[in-house]
Amino acid sequence: MATNNRIVETEQARDMLIRFVKERKLPFTASITDGKHRTSDQNRLQRQWMLEIAAQLGDQTPEEVRGYCKLHFGVPILRNENDVFKEEYDRVIMPLPYEHKLKLMMVPFDFGVTRIMTTRQKTAYLDAVHRRFSEQGLILTNPEDLKHRRAA
């Protein structure tokens, strides 16, 4: 089964999507998610935090931290809000042992979680990451500091 994900932010992109749908052979299943796609600022902050968390914990690589965060924070957000994701995750990954689930979140497998999030979902994800690791006493870059650093 082929899946086609598109971010529609312009009238041209909407027209292209309508054209694409009209050309599809029946039957097919369509799914539309409200909201804008995650931002590059959110992605940069996530990468920064993964580096900071790994450095402060000292016993995990940034990729291991990323896998943990995707599994523990990203998956629950998407399972609650994205029926297609929930169906696929529950069918393919949920039956697996924890260690396998964790491996599938990381490169080279890299099961898509944060890359399919909207900005609202990615904000909820980043808030959960910040909350969990701040509660453990880790200090993470404040997103406002990044804005000021770029402006300088």
mmCIF file of C-alpha atoms in Angstrom, residues 66-130:
data_model
loop_
_atom_site.group_PDB
_atom_site.id
_atom_site.type_symbol
_atom_site.label_atom_id
_atom_site.label_comp_id
_atom_site.label_asym_id
_atom_site.label_seq_id
_atom_site.Cartn_x
_atom_site.Cartn_y
_atom_site.Cartn_z
ATOM 1 C CA ARG A 66 16.358 10.648 20.162
ATOM 2 C CA GLY A 67 15.027 7.081 19.871
ATOM 3 C CA TYR A 68 13.933 7.102 23.515
ATOM 4 C CA CYS A 69 12.159 10.446 23.104
ATOM 5 C CA LYS A 70 10.393 9.393 19.898
ATOM 6 C CA LEU A 71 9.136 6.198 21.538
ATOM 7 C CA HIS A 72 8.144 7.665 24.915
ATOM 8 C CA PHE A 73 6.828 11.093 23.901
ATOM 9 C CA GLY A 74 6.222 11.171 20.142
ATOM 10 C CA VAL A 75 4.461 7.837 19.709
ATOM 11 C CA PRO A 76 1.785 8.553 22.358
ATOM 12 C CA ILE A 77 1.032 11.955 20.799
ATOM 13 C CA LEU A 78 0.586 10.479 17.328
ATOM 14 C CA ARG A 79 -1.318 7.400 18.526
ATOM 15 C CA ASN A 80 -3.835 9.754 20.171
ATOM 16 C CA GLU A 81 -4.230 12.058 17.175
ATOM 17 C CA ASN A 82 -3.435 10.177 13.974
ATOM 18 C CA ASP A 83 -5.567 7.127 13.172
ATOM 19 C CA VAL A 84 -3.363 6.023 10.272
ATOM 20 C CA PHE A 85 -0.232 6.193 12.442
ATOM 21 C CA LYS A 86 -1.988 4.374 15.308
ATOM 22 C CA GLU A 87 -3.151 1.567 13.018
ATOM 23 C CA GLU A 88 0.304 1.068 11.485
ATOM 24 C CA TYR A 89 2.182 1.387 14.794
ATOM 25 C CA ASP A 90 -0.187 -0.981 16.598
ATOM 26 C CA ARG A 91 0.008 -3.555 13.801
ATOM 27 C CA VAL A 92 3.766 -3.486 13.156
ATOM 28 C CA ILE A 93 5.590 -2.183 16.211
ATOM 29 C CA MET A 94 3.407 -2.561 19.294
ATOM 30 C CA PRO A 95 3.709 -6.394 19.442
ATOM 31 C CA LEU A 96 7.525 -6.186 19.526
ATOM 32 C CA PRO A 97 9.677 -6.295 22.660
ATOM 33 C CA TYR A 98 10.691 -2.899 24.072
ATOM 34 C CA GLU A 99 14.309 -3.187 22.882
ATOM 35 C CA HIS A 100 13.149 -3.744 19.294
ATOM 36 C CA LYS A 101 10.731 -0.800 19.454
ATOM 37 C CA LEU A 102 13.571 1.407 20.643
ATOM 38 C CA LYS A 103 15.871 0.210 17.837
ATOM 39 C CA LEU A 104 13.184 0.906 15.236
ATOM 40 C CA MET A 105 13.017 4.544 16.376
ATOM 41 C CA MET A 106 16.713 5.030 15.574
ATOM 42 C CA VAL A 107 18.848 5.065 12.440
ATOM 43 C CA PRO A 108 19.076 2.977 10.289
ATOM 44 C CA PHE A 109 15.369 2.074 10.689
ATOM 45 C CA ASP A 110 14.125 5.500 11.841
ATOM 46 C CA PHE A 111 10.365 4.820 11.982
ATOM 47 C CA GLY A 112 8.693 8.136 11.139
ATOM 48 C CA VAL A 113 7.380 9.906 14.221
ATOM 49 C CA THR A 114 8.426 13.549 14.603
ATOM 50 C CA ARG A 115 8.806 14.062 10.849
ATOM 51 C CA ILE A 116 5.054 13.620 10.366
ATOM 52 C CA MET A 117 4.052 15.939 13.216
ATOM 53 C CA THR A 118 2.288 19.261 12.897
ATOM 54 C CA THR A 119 3.782 22.292 14.647
ATOM 55 C CA ARG A 120 1.284 21.841 17.496
ATOM 56 C CA GLN A 121 2.186 18.175 17.924
ATOM 57 C CA LYS A 122 5.906 18.944 17.740
ATOM 58 C CA THR A 123 5.447 21.648 20.404
ATOM 59 C CA ALA A 124 3.714 19.120 22.669
ATOM 60 C CA TYR A 125 6.565 16.671 21.994
ATOM 61 C CA LEU A 126 9.268 19.231 22.798
ATOM 62 C CA ASP A 127 7.398 20.297 25.939
ATOM 63 C CA ALA A 128 7.299 16.653 27.101
ATOM 64 C CA VAL A 129 11.025 16.197 26.412
ATOM 65 C CA HIS A 130 11.866 19.401 28.285
#
